[in-house]
PDB file of C-alpha atoms and ligand atoms in Angstrom:
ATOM      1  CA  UNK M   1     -19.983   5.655  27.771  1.00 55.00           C
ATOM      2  CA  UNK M   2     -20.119   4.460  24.147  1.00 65.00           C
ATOM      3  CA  UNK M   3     -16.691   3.218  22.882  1.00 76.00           C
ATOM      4  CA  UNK M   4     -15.461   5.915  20.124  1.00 82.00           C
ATOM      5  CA  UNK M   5     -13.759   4.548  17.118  1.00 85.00           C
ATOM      6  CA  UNK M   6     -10.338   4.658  16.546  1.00 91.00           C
ATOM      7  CA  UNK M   7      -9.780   7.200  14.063  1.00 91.00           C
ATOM      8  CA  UNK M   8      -5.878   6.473  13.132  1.00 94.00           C
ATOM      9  CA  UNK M   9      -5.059   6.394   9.544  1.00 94.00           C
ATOM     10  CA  UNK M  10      -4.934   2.745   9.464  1.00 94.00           C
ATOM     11  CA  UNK M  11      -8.381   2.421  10.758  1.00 93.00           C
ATOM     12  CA  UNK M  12     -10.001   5.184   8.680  1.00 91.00           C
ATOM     13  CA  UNK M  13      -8.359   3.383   5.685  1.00 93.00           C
ATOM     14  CA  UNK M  14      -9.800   0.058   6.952  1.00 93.00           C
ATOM     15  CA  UNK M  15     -13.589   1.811   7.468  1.00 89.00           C
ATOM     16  CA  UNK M  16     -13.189   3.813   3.919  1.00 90.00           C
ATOM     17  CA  UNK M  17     -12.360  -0.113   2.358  1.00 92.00           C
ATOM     18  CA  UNK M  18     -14.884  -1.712   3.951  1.00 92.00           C
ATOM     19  CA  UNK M  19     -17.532   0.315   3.156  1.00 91.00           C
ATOM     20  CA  UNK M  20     -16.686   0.625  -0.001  1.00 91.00           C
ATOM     21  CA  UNK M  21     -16.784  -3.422  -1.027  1.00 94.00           C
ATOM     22  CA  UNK M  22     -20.082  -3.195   0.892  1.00 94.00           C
ATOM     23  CA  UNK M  23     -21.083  -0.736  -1.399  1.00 91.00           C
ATOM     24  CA  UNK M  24     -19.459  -1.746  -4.293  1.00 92.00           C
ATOM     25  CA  UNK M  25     -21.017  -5.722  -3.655  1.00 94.00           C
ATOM     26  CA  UNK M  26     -23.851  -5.285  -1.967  1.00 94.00           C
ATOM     27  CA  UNK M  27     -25.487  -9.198  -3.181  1.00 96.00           C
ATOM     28  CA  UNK M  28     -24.329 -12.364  -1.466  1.00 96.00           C
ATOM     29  CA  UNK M  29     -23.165 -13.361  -5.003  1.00 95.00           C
ATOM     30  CA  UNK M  30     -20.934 -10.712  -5.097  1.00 95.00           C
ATOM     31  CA  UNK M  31     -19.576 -10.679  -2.150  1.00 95.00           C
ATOM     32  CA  UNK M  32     -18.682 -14.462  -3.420  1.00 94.00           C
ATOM     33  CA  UNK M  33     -17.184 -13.201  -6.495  1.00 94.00           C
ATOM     34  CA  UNK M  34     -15.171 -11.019  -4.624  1.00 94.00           C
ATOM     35  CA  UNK M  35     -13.522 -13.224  -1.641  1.00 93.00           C
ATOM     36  CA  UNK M  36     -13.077 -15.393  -4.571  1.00 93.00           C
ATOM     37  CA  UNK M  37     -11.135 -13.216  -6.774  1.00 94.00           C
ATOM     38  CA  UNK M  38      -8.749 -12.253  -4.068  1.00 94.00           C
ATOM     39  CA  UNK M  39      -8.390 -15.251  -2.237  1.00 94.00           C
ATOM     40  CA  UNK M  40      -7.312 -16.308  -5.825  1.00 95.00           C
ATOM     41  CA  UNK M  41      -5.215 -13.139  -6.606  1.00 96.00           C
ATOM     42  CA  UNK M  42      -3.381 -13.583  -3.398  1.00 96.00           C
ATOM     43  CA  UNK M  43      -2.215 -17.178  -4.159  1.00 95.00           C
ATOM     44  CA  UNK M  44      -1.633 -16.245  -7.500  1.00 96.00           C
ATOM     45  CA  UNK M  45       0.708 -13.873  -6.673  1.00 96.00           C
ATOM     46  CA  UNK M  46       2.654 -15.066  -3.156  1.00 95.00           C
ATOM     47  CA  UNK M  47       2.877 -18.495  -4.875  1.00 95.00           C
ATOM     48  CA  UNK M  48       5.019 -16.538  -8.128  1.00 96.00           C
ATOM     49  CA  UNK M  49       6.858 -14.609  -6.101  1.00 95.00           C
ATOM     50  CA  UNK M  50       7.642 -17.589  -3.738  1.00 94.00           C
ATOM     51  CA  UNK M  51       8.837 -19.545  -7.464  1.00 94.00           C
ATOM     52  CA  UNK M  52      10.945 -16.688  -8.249  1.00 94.00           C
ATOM     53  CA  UNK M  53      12.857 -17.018  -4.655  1.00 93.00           C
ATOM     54  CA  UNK M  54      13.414 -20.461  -4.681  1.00 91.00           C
ATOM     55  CA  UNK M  55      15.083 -20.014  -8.090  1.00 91.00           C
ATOM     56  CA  UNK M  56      17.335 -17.610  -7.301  1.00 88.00           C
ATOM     57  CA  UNK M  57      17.604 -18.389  -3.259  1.00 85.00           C
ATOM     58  CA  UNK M  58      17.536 -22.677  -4.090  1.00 76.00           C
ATOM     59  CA  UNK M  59      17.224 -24.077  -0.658  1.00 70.00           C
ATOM     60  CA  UNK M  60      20.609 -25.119   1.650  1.00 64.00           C
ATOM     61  CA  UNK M  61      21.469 -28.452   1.234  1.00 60.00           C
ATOM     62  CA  UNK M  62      19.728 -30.809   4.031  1.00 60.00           C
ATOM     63  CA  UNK M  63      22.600 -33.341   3.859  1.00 61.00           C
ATOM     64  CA  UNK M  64      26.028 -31.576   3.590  1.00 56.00           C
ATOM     65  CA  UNK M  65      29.102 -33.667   2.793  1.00 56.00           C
ATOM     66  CA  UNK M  66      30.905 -33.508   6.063  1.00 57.00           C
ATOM     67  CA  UNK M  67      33.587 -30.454   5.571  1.00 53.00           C
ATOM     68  CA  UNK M  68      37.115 -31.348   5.790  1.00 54.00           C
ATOM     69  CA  UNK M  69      38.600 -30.072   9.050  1.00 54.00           C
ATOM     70  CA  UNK M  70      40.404 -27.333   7.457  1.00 50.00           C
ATOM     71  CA  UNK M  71      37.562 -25.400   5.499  1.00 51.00           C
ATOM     72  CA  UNK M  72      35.284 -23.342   7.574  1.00 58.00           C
ATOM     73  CA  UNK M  73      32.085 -23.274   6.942  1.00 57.00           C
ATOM     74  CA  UNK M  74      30.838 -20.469   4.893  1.00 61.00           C
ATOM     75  CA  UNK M  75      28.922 -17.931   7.153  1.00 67.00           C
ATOM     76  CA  UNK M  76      25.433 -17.665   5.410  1.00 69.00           C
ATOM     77  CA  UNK M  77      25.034 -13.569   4.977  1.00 77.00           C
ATOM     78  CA  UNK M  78      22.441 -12.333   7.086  1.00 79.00           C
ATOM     79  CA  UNK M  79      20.718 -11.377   4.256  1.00 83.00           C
ATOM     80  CA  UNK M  80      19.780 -14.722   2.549  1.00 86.00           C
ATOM     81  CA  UNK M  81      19.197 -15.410   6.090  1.00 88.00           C
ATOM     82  CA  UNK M  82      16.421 -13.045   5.918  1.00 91.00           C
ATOM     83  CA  UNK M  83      15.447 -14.078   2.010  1.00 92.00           C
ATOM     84  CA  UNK M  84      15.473 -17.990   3.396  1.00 92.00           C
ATOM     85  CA  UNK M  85      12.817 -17.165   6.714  1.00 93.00           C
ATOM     86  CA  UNK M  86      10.731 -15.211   4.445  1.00 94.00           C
ATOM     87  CA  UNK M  87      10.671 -18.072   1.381  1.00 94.00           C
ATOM     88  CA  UNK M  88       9.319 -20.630   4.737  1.00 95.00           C
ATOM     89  CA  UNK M  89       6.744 -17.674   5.532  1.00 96.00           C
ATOM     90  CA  UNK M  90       5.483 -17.533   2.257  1.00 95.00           C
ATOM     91  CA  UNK M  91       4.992 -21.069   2.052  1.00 95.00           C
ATOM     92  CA  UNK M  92       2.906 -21.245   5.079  1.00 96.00           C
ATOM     93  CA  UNK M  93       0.905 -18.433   3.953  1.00 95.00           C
ATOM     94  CA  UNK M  94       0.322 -20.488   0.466  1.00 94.00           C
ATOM     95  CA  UNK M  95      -0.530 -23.644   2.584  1.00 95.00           C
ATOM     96  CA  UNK M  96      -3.141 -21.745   4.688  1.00 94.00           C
ATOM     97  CA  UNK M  97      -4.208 -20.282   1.549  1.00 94.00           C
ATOM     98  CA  UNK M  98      -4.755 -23.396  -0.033  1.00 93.00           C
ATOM     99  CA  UNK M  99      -7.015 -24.222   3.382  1.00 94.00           C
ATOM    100  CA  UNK M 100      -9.019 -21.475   3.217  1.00 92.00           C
ATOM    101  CA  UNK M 101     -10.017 -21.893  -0.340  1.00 92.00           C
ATOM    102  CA  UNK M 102     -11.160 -25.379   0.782  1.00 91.00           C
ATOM    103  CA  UNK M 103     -13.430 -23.623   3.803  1.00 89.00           C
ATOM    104  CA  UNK M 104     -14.210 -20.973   0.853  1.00 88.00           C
ATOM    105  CA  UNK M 105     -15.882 -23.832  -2.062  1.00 88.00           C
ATOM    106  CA  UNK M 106     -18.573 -24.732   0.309  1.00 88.00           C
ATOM    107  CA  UNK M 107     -19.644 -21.126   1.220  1.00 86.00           C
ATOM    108  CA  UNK M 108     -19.498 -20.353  -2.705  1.00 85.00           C
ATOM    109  CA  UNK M 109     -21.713 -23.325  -3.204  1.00 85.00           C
ATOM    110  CA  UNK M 110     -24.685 -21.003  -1.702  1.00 91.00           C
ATOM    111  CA  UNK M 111     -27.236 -19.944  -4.371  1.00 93.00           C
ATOM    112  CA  UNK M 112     -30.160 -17.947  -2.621  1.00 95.00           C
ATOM    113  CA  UNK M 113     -33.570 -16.494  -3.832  1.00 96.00           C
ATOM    114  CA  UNK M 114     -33.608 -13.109  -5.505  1.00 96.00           C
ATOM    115  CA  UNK M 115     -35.711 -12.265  -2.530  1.00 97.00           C
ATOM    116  CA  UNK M 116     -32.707 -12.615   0.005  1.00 97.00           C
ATOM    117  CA  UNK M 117     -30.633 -10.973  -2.687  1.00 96.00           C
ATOM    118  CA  UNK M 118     -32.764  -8.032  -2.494  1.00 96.00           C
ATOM    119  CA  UNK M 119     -32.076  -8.211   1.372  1.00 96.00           C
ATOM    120  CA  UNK M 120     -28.607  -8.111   0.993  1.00 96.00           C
ATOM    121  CA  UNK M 121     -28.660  -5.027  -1.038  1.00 94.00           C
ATOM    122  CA  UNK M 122     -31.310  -3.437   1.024  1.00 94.00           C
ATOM    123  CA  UNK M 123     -28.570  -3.904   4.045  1.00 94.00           C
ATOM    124  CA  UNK M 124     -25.614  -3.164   1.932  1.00 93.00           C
ATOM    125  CA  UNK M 125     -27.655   0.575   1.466  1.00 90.00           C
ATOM    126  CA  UNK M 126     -27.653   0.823   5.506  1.00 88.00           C
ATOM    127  CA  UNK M 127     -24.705  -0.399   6.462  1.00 87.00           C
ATOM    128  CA  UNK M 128     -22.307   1.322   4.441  1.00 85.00           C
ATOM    129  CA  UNK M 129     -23.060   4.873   4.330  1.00 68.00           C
ATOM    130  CA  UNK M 130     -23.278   4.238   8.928  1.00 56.00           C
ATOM    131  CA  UNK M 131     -19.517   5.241  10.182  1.00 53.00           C
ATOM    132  CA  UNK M 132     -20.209   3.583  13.297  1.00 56.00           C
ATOM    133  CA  UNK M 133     -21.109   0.719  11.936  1.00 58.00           C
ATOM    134  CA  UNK M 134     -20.990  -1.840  14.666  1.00 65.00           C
ATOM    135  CA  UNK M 135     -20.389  -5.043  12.655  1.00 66.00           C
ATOM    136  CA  UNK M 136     -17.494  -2.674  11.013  1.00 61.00           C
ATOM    137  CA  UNK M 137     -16.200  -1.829  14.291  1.00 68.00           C
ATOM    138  CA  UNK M 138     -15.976  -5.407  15.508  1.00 73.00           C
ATOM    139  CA  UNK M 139     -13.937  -6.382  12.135  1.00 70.00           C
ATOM    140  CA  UNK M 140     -11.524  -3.586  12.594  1.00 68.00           C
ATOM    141  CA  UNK M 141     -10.760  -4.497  15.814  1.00 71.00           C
ATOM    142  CA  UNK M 142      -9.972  -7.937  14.613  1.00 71.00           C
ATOM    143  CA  UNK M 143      -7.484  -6.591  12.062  1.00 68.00           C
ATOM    144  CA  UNK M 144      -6.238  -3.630  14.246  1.00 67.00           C
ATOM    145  CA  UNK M 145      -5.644  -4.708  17.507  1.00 62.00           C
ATOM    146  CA  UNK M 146      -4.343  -1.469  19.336  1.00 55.00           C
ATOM    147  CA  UNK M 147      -6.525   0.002  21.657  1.00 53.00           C
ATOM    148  CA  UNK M 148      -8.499   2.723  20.506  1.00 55.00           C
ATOM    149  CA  UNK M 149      -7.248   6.552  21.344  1.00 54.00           C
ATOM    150  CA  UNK M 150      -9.462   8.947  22.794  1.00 55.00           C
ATOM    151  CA  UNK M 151     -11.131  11.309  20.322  1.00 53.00           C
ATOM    152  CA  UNK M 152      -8.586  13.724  18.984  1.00 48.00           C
ATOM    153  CA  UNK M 153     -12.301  16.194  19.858  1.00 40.00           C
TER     154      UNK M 153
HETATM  155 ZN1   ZN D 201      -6.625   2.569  14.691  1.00 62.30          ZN
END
């Protein structure tokens, strides 16, 4: 019995943005360009927004003068709590970020014939217009890992 896709908005949204950066980039160059660009735009962005937290959230002080008996300790409000775990989430996101782009400079070093350029586009053509696109389905279930629902048919 062949496995149906999961057609729940999230996935349909995946399969409609997929195909469309097939489509859209159908070279190896530009599919370069692209993971580029938002590998780039994703820093750029997490790593501003990460800036603008620590300014206004600066982090607790690691080595607190011991309080005097007396005062209590301020409670920390849940949430900066919140703001605080989400400042260390964004800095692990930047750091694996900043790994990727590492992995990323040696695929982008790639320069290939016009002939396997052609390829790519001549693959790009079949693949994206196919919703049942096998390599699709295998990436989707990467990024969306509930199980699939029966057809709604
Ligand atoms: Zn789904």
């Amino acid at each position: 019995m062949p496995e149906e896709p999961c057609q729940c908005p999230d996935c349909q949204r995946f399969y409609r943005e997929h195909d469309r950066l097939i489509r859209e980039n159908p070279s190896l160059r530009q599919q370069q360009e692209l993971s580029w660009a938002a590998l780039q735009a994703f820093r750029t962005l997490a790593g501003r927004v990460l800036e603008e937290l620590q300014k206004h959230y600066p982090e607790p002080d690691p080595t607190p003068a011991p309080a005097p008996a007396a005062a209590e300790a301020e409670p920390v409000a849940p949430e900066t709590e919140a703001i605080q775990q989400a400042m260390g989430d964004l800095e692990n996101i930047n750091a694996h970020l900043f790994s990727i782009e590492a992995l990323m400079e040696r695929i982008f070093d790639v320069r290939v014939p016009e002939e396997v350029e052609q390829k790519f586009r001549e693959v790009a053509g079949e693949l994206a217009p196919d919703p049942l696109n096998a390599d699709r389905l295998r990436l989707n279930r990467l990024l969306h890992q509930t199980p699939d629902l029966p057809d709604r048919g």
